Coordinates of C-alpha atoms in Angstrom, one line a residue:
Chain A
X533 CA 124.0 107.9 96.8
X534 CA 122.7 107.4 93.3
X535 CA 121.5 104.0 91.9
X536 CA 120.4 102.9 88.5
X537 CA 119.4 99.6 86.8
X538 CA 121.4 98.3 83.8
X539 CA 119.3 96.9 81.1
X540 CA 120.6 93.3 80.9
X541 CA 117.8 91.5 79.1
X542 CA 116.3 90.1 82.7
X543 CA 113.1 91.6 84.0
X544 CA 114.7 93.3 86.9
X545 CA 117.9 94.3 85.2
X546 CA 121.2 94.8 87.2
X547 CA 121.8 97.1 90.0
X548 CA 124.5 99.6 89.3
X549 CA 125.7 102.7 91.4
X550 CA 126.1 105.8 89.6
X551 CA 128.9 108.8 90.3
X552 CA 127.3 111.8 91.7
X553 CA 128.4 113.7 88.5
X554 CA 126.6 110.8 86.3
X555 CA 130.0 110.2 84.5
X556 CA 130.6 106.6 85.5
X557 CA 128.9 103.6 87.1
X558 CA 129.8 100.4 88.7
X559 CA 127.9 97.3 89.1
X560 CA 126.6 96.7 92.7
X561 CA 128.1 93.8 94.6
X562 CA 125.9 93.9 97.6
X563 CA 122.9 93.1 95.6
X564 CA 122.0 92.0 92.0
X565 CA 118.7 93.9 91.7
X566 CA 117.3 97.3 93.2
X567 CA 114.3 95.1 94.4
X568 CA 116.7 92.9 96.4
X569 CA 118.6 95.8 97.8
X570 CA 115.3 97.2 99.0
X571 CA 114.3 93.9 100.6
X572 CA 117.7 94.1 102.7
X573 CA 118.2 97.8 102.8
X574 CA 119.8 98.1 106.4
X575 CA 122.2 95.5 105.5
X576 CA 122.9 96.6 101.9
X577 CA 122.9 100.3 102.2
X578 CA 126.3 100.7 103.9
X579 CA 127.9 98.5 101.4
X580 CA 126.4 100.4 98.4
X581 CA 127.5 103.8 100.1
X582 CA 131.1 102.6 100.5
X583 CA 131.0 101.7 96.6
X584 CA 129.4 105.0 96.0
X585 CA 132.2 106.7 97.9
X586 CA 135.0 105.1 96.2
X587 CA 133.3 105.8 92.8
X588 CA 133.0 109.4 93.7
X589 CA 136.6 109.5 94.5
X590 CA 137.7 107.9 91.3
X591 CA 139.1 104.8 92.9
X592 CA 136.5 102.2 91.8
X593 CA 138.1 99.7 89.5
X594 CA 135.8 98.3 86.7
X595 CA 133.9 101.8 86.4
X596 CA 132.2 102.2 83.0
X597 CA 131.0 105.4 81.4
X598 CA 127.3 106.1 82.4
X599 CA 125.1 106.1 79.3
X600 CA 121.5 106.9 80.1
X601 CA 120.0 104.8 77.2
X602 CA 121.6 101.7 78.7
X603 CA 119.5 102.1 81.7
X604 CA 116.1 100.7 82.5
X605 CA 113.8 102.2 85.0
X606 CA 115.5 102.0 88.5
X607 CA 112.9 99.6 89.2
X608 CA 111.8 97.9 85.9
X609 CA 108.7 96.4 87.6
X610 CA 107.5 96.8 91.0
X611 CA 105.0 95.1 93.3
X612 CA 103.0 98.1 93.9
X613 CA 102.6 101.7 92.5
X614 CA 100.3 103.9 94.4
X615 CA 100.1 107.6 92.9
X616 CA 98.8 110.6 94.8
X617 CA 97.4 113.8 93.5
X618 CA 99.1 116.0 96.1
X619 CA 99.3 119.5 94.0
X620 CA 96.1 121.2 94.7
X621 CA 96.3 123.6 92.0
X622 CA 96.3 120.8 89.3
X623 CA 93.1 119.3 91.1
X624 CA 91.5 122.4 91.1
X625 CA 92.0 122.8 87.2
X626 CA 91.1 119.2 86.5
X627 CA 87.7 119.6 88.3
X628 CA 86.9 122.7 86.3
X629 CA 88.0 121.0 83.0
X630 CA 86.2 117.8 83.8
X631 CA 83.2 119.4 85.3
X632 CA 83.7 117.4 88.6
X633 CA 82.2 118.2 92.0
X634 CA 85.2 119.5 94.3
X635 CA 87.1 116.7 96.0
X636 CA 87.4 117.1 99.8
X637 CA 91.0 118.0 100.9
X638 CA 90.9 116.4 104.4
X639 CA 92.8 113.3 103.2
X640 CA 95.2 112.3 100.3
X641 CA 93.9 111.4 97.0
X642 CA 95.6 108.1 95.8
X643 CA 94.9 105.3 93.2
X644 CA 96.7 102.1 92.5
X645 CA 98.3 102.0 88.9
X646 CA 99.9 99.4 86.9
X647 CA 103.4 98.4 88.3
X648 CA 104.4 95.3 86.4
X649 CA 106.1 97.6 83.8
X650 CA 108.2 100.9 84.2
X651 CA 109.6 102.2 81.1
X652 CA 113.1 103.4 81.1
X653 CA 113.8 107.2 80.7
X654 CA 114.8 107.0 77.1
X655 CA 112.5 104.2 75.9
X656 CA 109.8 104.7 73.3
X657 CA 106.4 104.5 74.7
X658 CA 103.7 102.7 72.8
X659 CA 100.1 103.6 72.6
X660 CA 97.1 102.0 70.9
X661 CA 96.0 105.3 69.1
X662 CA 96.2 109.0 69.2
X663 CA 92.6 109.6 69.7
X664 CA 92.6 108.7 73.4
X665 CA 94.3 112.0 74.2
X666 CA 97.9 111.1 74.9
X667 CA 99.4 113.2 77.8
X668 CA 102.5 113.3 79.8
X669 CA 102.4 114.0 83.6
X670 CA 105.6 115.2 85.2
X671 CA 105.9 113.8 88.8
X672 CA 108.2 113.0 91.7
X673 CA 108.0 109.7 93.5
X674 CA 109.6 107.8 96.5
X675 CA 110.7 104.2 96.9
X676 CA 110.2 102.7 100.4
X677 CA 111.4 99.4 102.1
X678 CA 109.0 97.5 103.8
X679 CA 106.3 99.6 105.7
X680 CA 104.1 98.0 108.5
X681 CA 100.2 98.4 108.3
X682 CA 99.1 101.4 110.3
X683 CA 102.4 103.4 110.3
X684 CA 102.3 107.1 111.5
X685 CA 103.3 109.8 108.9
X686 CA 106.4 110.6 111.2
X687 CA 107.7 106.9 111.3
X688 CA 106.7 106.7 107.5
X689 CA 109.4 109.3 106.8
X690 CA 112.2 106.8 107.9
X691 CA 111.0 104.4 105.2
X692 CA 111.7 106.6 102.2
X693 CA 114.7 105.2 100.8
X694 CA 114.8 106.6 97.3
X695 CA 113.3 109.5 95.3
X696 CA 112.8 109.2 91.6
X697 CA 111.3 111.3 88.8
X698 CA 108.3 109.9 86.9
X699 CA 106.3 110.6 83.8
X700 CA 102.9 109.1 84.5
X701 CA 101.3 108.8 81.1
X702 CA 97.7 109.3 80.8
X703 CA 95.0 109.1 78.2
X704 CA 92.8 112.1 78.7
X705 CA 89.9 111.2 76.6
X706 CA 89.4 108.0 79.0
X707 CA 90.4 109.6 82.2
X708 CA 87.0 111.4 83.1
X709 CA 84.8 108.4 81.6
X710 CA 86.6 106.2 84.2
X711 CA 86.7 108.7 87.0
X712 CA 83.1 109.1 86.9
X713 CA 82.5 105.5 87.6
X714 CA 84.3 105.9 91.0
X715 CA 86.6 103.0 90.3
X716 CA 89.7 104.9 89.5
X717 CA 91.7 104.6 86.2
X718 CA 92.6 101.5 84.3
X719 CA 92.7 102.3 80.7
X720 CA 93.6 105.9 81.2
X721 CA 96.7 104.9 83.1
X722 CA 99.2 103.0 80.9
X723 CA 102.7 102.1 82.6
X724 CA 104.8 105.0 83.7
X725 CA 108.3 106.1 82.8
X726 CA 110.9 106.7 85.3
X727 CA 114.4 108.7 85.0
X728 CA 117.4 106.4 85.2
X729 CA 118.9 107.6 88.5
X730 CA 117.2 106.9 91.9
X731 CA 118.7 109.0 94.7
X732 CA 118.7 108.9 98.4
X733 CA 117.1 111.8 100.1
X734 CA 120.4 113.3 101.1
X735 CA 121.4 113.9 97.6
X736 CA 118.7 116.8 97.5
X737 CA 120.3 118.6 100.4
X738 CA 118.3 121.3 101.5
X739 CA 115.8 120.7 98.7
X740 CA 114.5 117.8 100.4
X741 CA 112.1 119.4 103.0
X742 CA 109.1 118.5 104.9
X743 CA 108.9 115.1 102.8
X744 CA 108.8 117.2 99.5
X745 CA 111.2 117.7 96.7
X746 CA 111.9 121.6 96.6
X747 CA 112.9 121.4 92.9
X748 CA 111.7 122.6 89.6
X749 CA 110.5 120.1 87.3
X750 CA 111.5 121.2 83.8
X751 CA 109.4 119.9 81.0
X752 CA 109.7 120.5 77.3
X753 CA 107.5 119.2 74.6
X754 CA 109.0 118.5 71.1
X755 CA 112.0 120.6 72.1
X756 CA 110.1 123.5 73.4
X757 CA 109.8 124.5 76.8
X758 CA 106.4 123.7 78.5
X759 CA 106.8 124.4 82.1
X760 CA 109.0 124.4 85.2
X761 CA 106.7 124.2 88.3
X762 CA 108.3 123.5 91.8
X763 CA 108.0 120.3 93.7
X764 CA 107.5 121.7 96.9
X765 CA 103.8 122.5 96.7
X766 CA 102.5 119.3 97.7
X767 CA 99.4 119.6 99.9
X768 CA 100.7 116.4 101.8
X769 CA 104.1 115.2 102.0
X770 CA 105.3 111.9 100.9
X771 CA 105.5 110.7 104.5
X772 CA 101.8 111.4 104.7
X773 CA 101.1 109.9 101.4
X774 CA 102.7 106.6 102.7
X775 CA 100.8 106.5 105.9
X776 CA 97.6 107.0 104.1
X777 CA 98.6 104.1 101.7
X778 CA 99.4 101.8 104.7
X779 CA 96.0 102.4 106.7
X780 CA 94.9 98.8 105.9
X781 CA 97.9 97.2 104.1
X782 CA 101.8 96.8 104.7
X783 CA 103.7 98.2 101.8
X784 CA 106.2 95.7 100.5
X785 CA 109.9 96.7 100.0
X786 CA 110.0 98.4 96.5
X787 CA 106.6 100.2 96.8
X788 CA 106.6 103.5 94.6
X789 CA 104.6 106.3 95.7
X790 CA 103.9 109.2 93.4
X791 CA 103.2 113.0 93.9
X792 CA 101.0 113.3 91.3
X793 CA 101.4 115.9 88.5
X794 CA 103.7 118.6 89.7
X795 CA 101.7 121.9 89.6
X796 CA 101.9 125.4 91.1
X797 CA 99.1 128.1 91.8
X798 CA 101.1 130.5 89.6
X799 CA 100.9 128.0 86.7
X800 CA 100.5 131.2 84.3
X801 CA 104.0 132.0 85.0
X802 CA 105.9 128.8 85.8
X803 CA 103.9 126.7 83.1
X804 CA 102.5 123.1 83.4
X805 CA 103.9 119.5 83.7
X806 CA 101.0 118.1 81.6
X807 CA 99.0 119.1 78.6
X808 CA 95.6 118.8 80.3
X809 CA 96.5 121.6 82.6
X810 CA 97.5 124.0 79.8
X811 CA 94.4 123.1 78.1
X812 CA 92.4 123.8 81.3
X813 CA 93.9 127.3 81.5
X814 CA 92.8 127.9 77.9
X815 CA 89.5 126.7 78.7
X816 CA 89.3 129.2 81.6
X817 CA 90.8 132.0 79.7
X818 CA 89.2 131.7 76.3
X819 CA 86.3 129.2 76.7
X820 CA 88.1 126.5 74.7
X821 CA 91.1 124.3 74.9
X822 CA 93.2 124.9 71.8
X823 CA 96.5 122.9 72.6
X824 CA 96.1 119.5 71.2
X825 CA 97.4 116.2 72.8
X826 CA 100.5 114.3 71.7
X827 CA 100.7 112.8 68.2
X828 CA 102.8 109.5 67.4
X829 CA 106.4 110.8 67.1
X830 CA 106.2 113.5 69.6
X831 CA 109.0 113.7 72.3
X832 CA 108.8 114.8 75.9
X833 CA 111.7 116.0 78.1
X834 CA 111.8 116.0 81.8
X835 CA 114.7 117.0 84.1
X836 CA 115.1 118.1 87.7
X837 CA 118.4 119.3 88.5
X838 CA 119.8 120.9 91.6
X839 CA 120.1 124.6 92.1
X840 CA 123.6 124.5 91.0
X841 CA 122.7 122.9 87.8
X842 CA 124.2 119.6 88.7
X843 CA 122.3 116.3 87.5
X844 CA 120.0 114.6 89.9
X845 CA 117.8 111.8 88.4
X846 CA 119.1 112.2 84.7
X847 CA 116.6 112.9 82.0
X848 CA 113.4 111.3 80.9
X849 CA 113.5 112.2 77.1
X850 CA 111.3 109.8 74.9
X851 CA 109.0 109.5 72.0
X852 CA 105.4 108.2 71.8
X853 CA 104.9 105.5 69.2
X854 CA 102.1 103.3 67.8
X855 CA 101.9 100.3 69.9
Chain B
X1355 CA 93.9 70.1 85.6
X1356 CA 94.2 71.6 89.2
X1357 CA 97.2 73.5 90.7
X1358 CA 98.1 74.9 94.0
X1359 CA 101.0 76.4 95.9
X1360 CA 102.5 74.7 98.9
X1361 CA 103.7 77.2 101.6
X1362 CA 107.5 76.6 101.9
X1363 CA 108.4 79.9 103.5
X1364 CA 109.2 81.5 100.2
X1365 CA 107.3 84.6 98.7
X1366 CA 106.0 82.5 95.7
X1367 CA 105.8 79.1 97.4
X1368 CA 106.1 75.7 95.5
X1369 CA 103.9 74.7 92.6
X1370 CA 102.0 71.4 93.4
X1371 CA 99.7 69.4 91.1
X1372 CA 96.2 68.5 93.0
X1373 CA 94.4 65.3 92.2
X1374 CA 90.7 65.9 90.9
X1375 CA 89.4 64.7 94.1
X1376 CA 91.6 66.8 96.2
X1377 CA 92.9 63.7 97.9
X1378 CA 96.7 64.0 97.2
X1379 CA 99.1 66.4 95.5
X1380 CA 102.6 66.0 94.0
X1381 CA 105.2 68.7 93.7
X1382 CA 105.5 69.9 89.8
X1383 CA 108.7 69.3 88.0
X1384 CA 108.1 71.4 85.0
X1385 CA 108.1 74.7 87.0
X1386 CA 109.0 75.6 90.5
X1387 CA 106.2 78.1 90.9
X1388 CA 102.8 79.0 89.4
X1389 CA 104.3 82.3 88.1
X1390 CA 107.1 80.6 86.4
X1391 CA 104.5 78.0 84.9
X1392 CA 102.3 80.9 83.5
X1393 CA 105.3 82.6 82.1
X1394 CA 106.2 79.5 80.1
X1395 CA 102.7 78.0 79.9
X1396 CA 102.5 76.7 76.3
X1397 CA 105.9 74.6 77.2
X1398 CA 104.9 73.7 80.8
X1399 CA 101.2 72.8 80.5
X1400 CA 101.5 69.5 78.8
X1401 CA 104.0 68.3 81.3
X1402 CA 101.7 69.5 84.2
X1403 CA 98.9 67.8 82.6
X1404 CA 100.7 64.3 82.2
X1405 CA 101.6 64.6 86.0
X1406 CA 98.1 65.4 86.7
X1407 CA 96.8 62.4 84.8
X1408 CA 99.2 60.0 86.6
X1409 CA 98.3 61.5 90.0
X1410 CA 94.3 60.9 89.1
X1411 CA 95.4 57.3 88.0
X1412 CA 97.1 56.6 91.4
X1413 CA 100.5 56.0 89.5
X1414 CA 102.2 59.2 90.9
X1415 CA 105.3 58.5 93.2
X1416 CA 105.7 60.8 96.1
X1417 CA 102.0 61.8 96.3
X1418 CA 101.2 63.6 99.5
X1419 CA 97.8 63.8 101.3
X1420 CA 96.4 67.3 100.3
X1421 CA 95.8 69.4 103.5
X1422 CA 94.4 72.8 102.6
X1423 CA 95.9 74.6 105.4
X1424 CA 99.5 73.8 104.0
X1425 CA 98.5 75.7 101.0
X1426 CA 99.1 79.6 100.2
X1427 CA 97.0 81.1 97.6
X1428 CA 97.7 79.8 94.2
X1429 CA 99.7 82.9 93.3
X1430 CA 100.9 84.3 96.9
X1431 CA 101.6 87.7 94.9
X1432 CA 101.0 88.6 91.3
X1433 CA 102.2 91.5 89.2
X1434 CA 98.6 92.7 88.8
X1435 CA 95.1 92.3 90.2
X1436 CA 92.3 94.2 88.0
X1437 CA 88.9 93.6 89.6
X1438 CA 85.6 94.0 87.8
X1439 CA 82.2 94.6 88.9
X1440 CA 80.4 92.6 86.6
X1441 CA 77.3 91.4 88.5
X1442 CA 74.8 94.4 87.7
X1443 CA 72.4 93.6 90.5
X1444 CA 75.3 94.3 93.0
X1445 CA 75.9 97.3 91.4
X1446 CA 72.3 98.5 91.6
X1447 CA 72.1 97.9 95.2
X1448 CA 75.4 99.7 96.0
X1449 CA 74.4 102.5 94.2
X1450 CA 71.2 102.9 96.2
X1451 CA 73.1 102.3 99.4
X1452 CA 75.7 104.8 98.9
X1453 CA 73.3 107.3 97.0
X1454 CA 75.7 107.3 94.1
X1455 CA 74.6 108.4 90.5
X1456 CA 73.8 105.4 88.2
X1457 CA 77.1 104.1 86.5
X1458 CA 76.8 103.7 82.8
X1459 CA 76.7 99.9 81.7
X1460 CA 78.3 100.2 78.2
X1461 CA 81.7 99.3 79.3
X1462 CA 83.1 97.0 82.2
X1463 CA 83.9 98.5 85.5
X1464 CA 87.3 97.8 86.7
X1465 CA 89.8 98.9 89.3
X1466 CA 93.4 97.9 90.1
X1467 CA 94.1 96.5 93.6
X1468 CA 96.9 95.3 95.6
X1469 CA 98.6 92.1 94.3
X1470 CA 101.7 91.9 96.3
X1471 CA 99.9 89.9 98.7
X1472 CA 97.2 87.3 98.3
X1473 CA 96.3 85.5 101.6
X1474 CA 95.7 81.8 101.5
X1475 CA 92.4 80.3 101.8
X1476 CA 92.7 79.5 105.7
X1477 CA 95.1 82.4 106.8
X1478 CA 93.8 84.6 109.4
X1479 CA 93.2 88.1 107.9
X1480 CA 94.4 91.1 110.0
X1481 CA 92.6 94.5 109.9
X1482 CA 93.5 97.8 111.8
X1483 CA 90.0 98.1 113.4
X1484 CA 86.4 97.0 113.4
X1485 CA 85.1 100.4 112.8
X1486 CA 86.1 100.6 109.2
X1487 CA 83.2 98.0 108.2
X1488 CA 84.9 94.7 107.5
X1489 CA 83.2 92.9 105.0
X1490 CA 83.7 89.9 102.8
X1491 CA 82.9 89.9 98.9
X1492 CA 82.8 86.4 97.3
X1493 CA 84.1 86.3 93.6
X1494 CA 85.5 84.1 90.9
X1495 CA 88.6 85.2 89.2
X1496 CA 90.7 84.2 86.1
X1497 CA 94.6 84.1 85.7
X1498 CA 95.9 84.6 82.3
X1499 CA 99.3 84.2 80.5
X1500 CA 100.7 87.1 78.7
X1501 CA 98.0 89.2 76.9
X1502 CA 99.1 91.6 74.2
X1503 CA 97.9 95.2 74.2
X1504 CA 94.9 95.8 72.2
X1505 CA 93.6 92.1 72.0
X1506 CA 89.9 91.4 71.2
X1507 CA 87.5 89.7 73.7
X1508 CA 87.3 86.5 71.4
X1509 CA 91.3 86.3 71.4
X1510 CA 91.4 87.1 75.0
X1511 CA 89.3 83.9 75.8
X1512 CA 92.5 81.7 74.7
X1513 CA 94.5 83.5 77.5
X1514 CA 92.2 82.3 80.3
X1515 CA 94.6 79.5 81.8
X1516 CA 93.1 79.2 85.3
X1517 CA 90.0 80.0 87.2
X1518 CA 90.3 80.7 90.8
X1519 CA 87.6 81.5 93.9
X1520 CA 88.3 85.0 95.7
X1521 CA 87.4 86.7 98.6
X1522 CA 87.9 90.3 98.1
X1523 CA 88.0 91.9 101.5
X1524 CA 86.5 95.5 101.7
X1525 CA 86.2 98.1 104.2
X1526 CA 82.8 99.6 103.8
X1527 CA 83.0 102.7 105.8
X1528 CA 85.9 103.9 103.7
X1529 CA 84.6 102.6 100.4
X1530 CA 82.1 105.3 99.5
X1531 CA 84.6 108.0 100.7
X1532 CA 87.2 106.8 98.2
X1533 CA 84.8 106.3 95.6
X1534 CA 83.4 109.7 95.5
X1535 CA 86.9 111.1 94.8
X1536 CA 86.9 109.1 91.6
X1537 CA 90.3 107.8 92.2
X1538 CA 89.1 104.2 93.0
X1539 CA 89.8 102.3 96.3
X1540 CA 93.3 102.2 98.3
X1541 CA 92.3 102.0 101.8
X1542 CA 89.0 100.1 101.3
X1543 CA 90.6 97.2 99.5
X1544 CA 93.2 95.4 101.3
X1545 CA 94.7 92.2 100.0
X1546 CA 92.2 89.4 98.9
X1547 CA 92.2 85.9 99.8
X1548 CA 92.1 83.0 97.4
X1549 CA 90.8 79.5 97.7
X1550 CA 93.8 76.8 97.5
X1551 CA 93.1 75.2 94.1
X1552 CA 93.3 76.9 90.7
X1553 CA 91.8 74.9 87.9
X1554 CA 91.9 74.9 84.1
X1555 CA 88.6 75.9 82.5
X1556 CA 87.8 72.3 81.3
X1557 CA 87.5 71.1 85.1
X1558 CA 84.2 73.2 85.1
X1559 CA 82.9 71.0 82.3
X1560 CA 79.4 72.6 81.2
X1561 CA 79.6 75.0 84.0
X1562 CA 82.2 77.3 82.1
X1563 CA 79.9 79.1 79.4
X1564 CA 80.5 82.3 77.7
X1565 CA 83.7 83.1 79.7
X1566 CA 81.5 82.8 82.9
X1567 CA 81.5 80.2 85.6
X1568 CA 77.8 78.8 85.9
X1569 CA 78.3 77.8 89.6
X1570 CA 76.6 78.7 92.9
X1571 CA 79.2 80.3 95.3
X1572 CA 77.9 79.2 98.8
X1573 CA 79.1 81.7 101.4
X1574 CA 78.6 81.1 105.4
X1575 CA 79.2 83.7 108.1
X1576 CA 80.2 82.3 111.4
X1577 CA 78.9 78.9 110.3
X1578 CA 75.5 80.2 109.1
X1579 CA 74.5 80.2 105.4
X1580 CA 74.5 83.8 104.0
X1581 CA 73.9 83.2 100.3
X1582 CA 74.6 81.2 97.2
X1583 CA 74.3 83.2 94.2
X1584 CA 75.3 81.9 90.8
X1585 CA 78.3 82.9 88.9
X1586 CA 76.7 83.1 85.4
X1587 CA 75.1 86.3 85.9
X1588 CA 78.0 88.4 84.8
X1589 CA 77.0 91.4 82.5
X1590 CA 80.5 91.0 80.8
X1591 CA 82.2 87.8 80.6
X1592 CA 85.8 87.4 81.7
X1593 CA 87.1 87.3 78.1
X1594 CA 85.5 91.0 77.8
X1595 CA 87.1 92.1 81.1
X1596 CA 90.4 91.1 79.9
X1597 CA 90.0 92.9 76.5
X1598 CA 88.9 96.1 78.6
X1599 CA 91.9 95.7 80.8
X1600 CA 94.4 95.3 78.0
X1601 CA 93.2 98.4 75.9
X1602 CA 96.3 100.5 76.7
X1603 CA 98.7 97.9 78.5
X1604 CA 99.9 94.5 77.9
X1605 CA 99.0 92.0 80.8
X1606 CA 102.0 90.3 82.1
X1607 CA 101.5 86.5 82.8
X1608 CA 100.1 85.8 86.0
X1609 CA 97.7 88.8 85.9
X1610 CA 94.6 88.1 87.9
X1611 CA 91.1 89.4 86.8
X1612 CA 88.3 89.4 89.3
X1613 CA 84.6 89.2 88.5
X1614 CA 83.5 91.5 91.3
X1615 CA 81.1 90.4 94.1
X1616 CA 78.8 87.5 92.7
X1617 CA 75.3 88.6 92.9
X1618 CA 72.0 87.8 91.3
X1619 CA 68.7 89.7 90.7
X1620 CA 66.8 87.4 92.9
X1621 CA 69.0 88.1 95.9
X1622 CA 66.1 87.9 98.3
X1623 CA 65.8 84.2 97.4
X1624 CA 69.6 83.1 96.9
X1625 CA 71.2 85.7 99.5
X1626 CA 74.2 87.6 98.9
X1627 CA 78.2 87.0 99.0
X1628 CA 78.9 90.3 100.9
X1629 CA 77.3 91.8 103.9
X1630 CA 76.8 95.2 102.2
X1631 CA 74.5 93.8 99.8
X1632 CA 72.5 92.2 102.6
X1633 CA 72.4 95.8 104.3
X1634 CA 71.2 97.4 101.2
X1635 CA 68.4 95.1 100.9
X1636 CA 67.5 95.8 104.4
X1637 CA 67.8 99.6 103.7
X1638 CA 65.4 99.2 100.9
X1639 CA 62.9 96.9 102.8
X1640 CA 62.8 98.7 106.2
X1641 CA 64.6 102.0 105.7
X1642 CA 67.6 101.0 107.8
X1643 CA 70.5 98.3 107.5
X1644 CA 70.4 96.3 110.7
X1645 CA 73.0 93.6 109.9
X1646 CA 76.4 94.8 111.5
X1647 CA 80.0 94.3 109.7
X1648 CA 82.3 91.6 110.8
X1649 CA 83.9 91.6 114.2
X1650 CA 87.5 90.3 115.1
X1651 CA 87.1 86.6 115.7
X1652 CA 84.3 86.2 112.9
X1653 CA 84.8 83.6 110.3
X1654 CA 83.6 83.3 106.8
X1655 CA 83.5 80.3 104.4
X1656 CA 83.1 80.2 100.8
X1657 CA 82.9 77.2 98.5
X1658 CA 81.8 76.5 94.8
X1659 CA 81.5 72.8 94.0
X1660 CA 80.4 71.2 90.8
X1661 CA 76.9 70.1 90.5
X1662 CA 77.5 66.7 91.5
X1663 CA 79.0 68.0 94.8
X1664 CA 82.8 67.2 93.8
X1665 CA 85.3 69.8 95.0
X1666 CA 86.7 72.4 92.5
X1667 CA 88.6 75.2 94.1
X1668 CA 88.8 74.0 97.8
X1669 CA 87.4 76.0 100.4
X1670 CA 88.0 79.7 101.8
X1671 CA 87.5 79.4 105.8
X1672 CA 89.3 82.1 107.6
X1673 CA 88.9 84.5 110.5
X1674 CA 89.3 88.0 110.7
X1675 CA 91.9 89.4 113.5
X1676 CA 93.3 92.6 115.0
X1677 CA 96.3 93.6 112.8

């Protein structure tokens, strides 16, 4: 099943059901917003599924053409956003670049980020200046219904209701300064962007394995291919990230959990999903990072399609602007 | 003006106006919830103020006796909770205890914590186990209306709409492990508790100075006095914390900003507002920390009154329980 949120001027938008081929959508009847659907998922899911089946069968009255730019993020705001850093090759590179001590790998890495705003996939994204080191970070994420405190990783898997594709905007000149305090990131992590379509795990078919999305994330910067690392290489699966997050808190319905920047050990072949990683490779190879960060007016595009080329999350394609 | 939120079974509760002497309350007419009031503050505030004046004059029909245990946190959930660490004597002690490198003091310290749940001041507070090192942290906090990205500290002062008193629960065995990753705290920082009454800055009178609450925070553990450090000693005022937070994001209405654990340099005389600090002093003095962390069934009480003894935020008085 594929869901999206139509921008309608309200803070949470209007839940819609999107056809598998992204040709059309219909407004959901079973719930007004995705947040509401997640809070009553067991009751609402079969009703949404039936409407999805009708839409795919071409028998849904009131279907409209799907236009990505009319969509907000699937959750335009959420009560909680916890972002992991599950791709170890990314962590290894960043440690070298920032001259940090190695971080133990026996438990997931995770920080809490701003969740009162998620930009839509085609929204312009405002930043205060260019000198902070504007960077994109291509990620996958999951959205859960309510998860009790102390859940096991096995049980956490059952709470993964939707999978999404995220651009976790980062300000690289501030990131190491904040990281060295041990307090995590505030200024370095403005709101994220999310591709328009949130999908249930079954939509990934065989590409959803071990709580990991086995899909290449294709990233282009100013129209030029930047990387296509595969999502499967997570050191911890999403179910393990959820269990980690829920050690001492329940997760409310609509909590979003991120994978961290998608990265593969063969980054020299597949490229990267953030500029910082390319700069790290340059630093290792030549002693200096030569690729600059983003400038106002730059665009980034991110898309993860199924192996047969059919669309999955839709596309993040957006421009950075002066805030 | 004094506001509180009556527990009514709904996630955001019901906004009420509390008499200055905490004898009575009336339900607000101008807004249903505190979140709604903060989103329309300029319009709503004069109406709430008029009802507050009537209540204090004894001319409010429908006034009910104020019972703290019937109240939720002023915001039972919020879109954003950013906690500072503005008391340098606390930071100095913690660095020694955790054997951390000194953290530069040229910019505020801040992390983003869980905001989908704030416990009421008399709620039992559940934890998964005692071995994580359960600790209280007495703090002050402010609640803002919408703050634009890039605001100056001077302008930020005008967005401080309410002041609150917070218990920032902390799990001390996990805190240094998470801190050393640089990602900040997730497991070590479960939801906070908030005293029932949120007050406008004018209620503090002369005790609101330089964006700081000049009030002793009286803390007792299991009925025994633990400390009463003064709130004025913040290295950065709340207006500076807000400006720091808003460097690369707007702050939505209802964002809560915390001071960090209240602490004074003369901690040996005034005591502490968290156990970790007392343990740090013991470690410095004797080479070993002897005070244990909290056990299930323990209680903590926190209150900050005005100099003449009149009530201000009401009381946090709660019990830790097995979750």
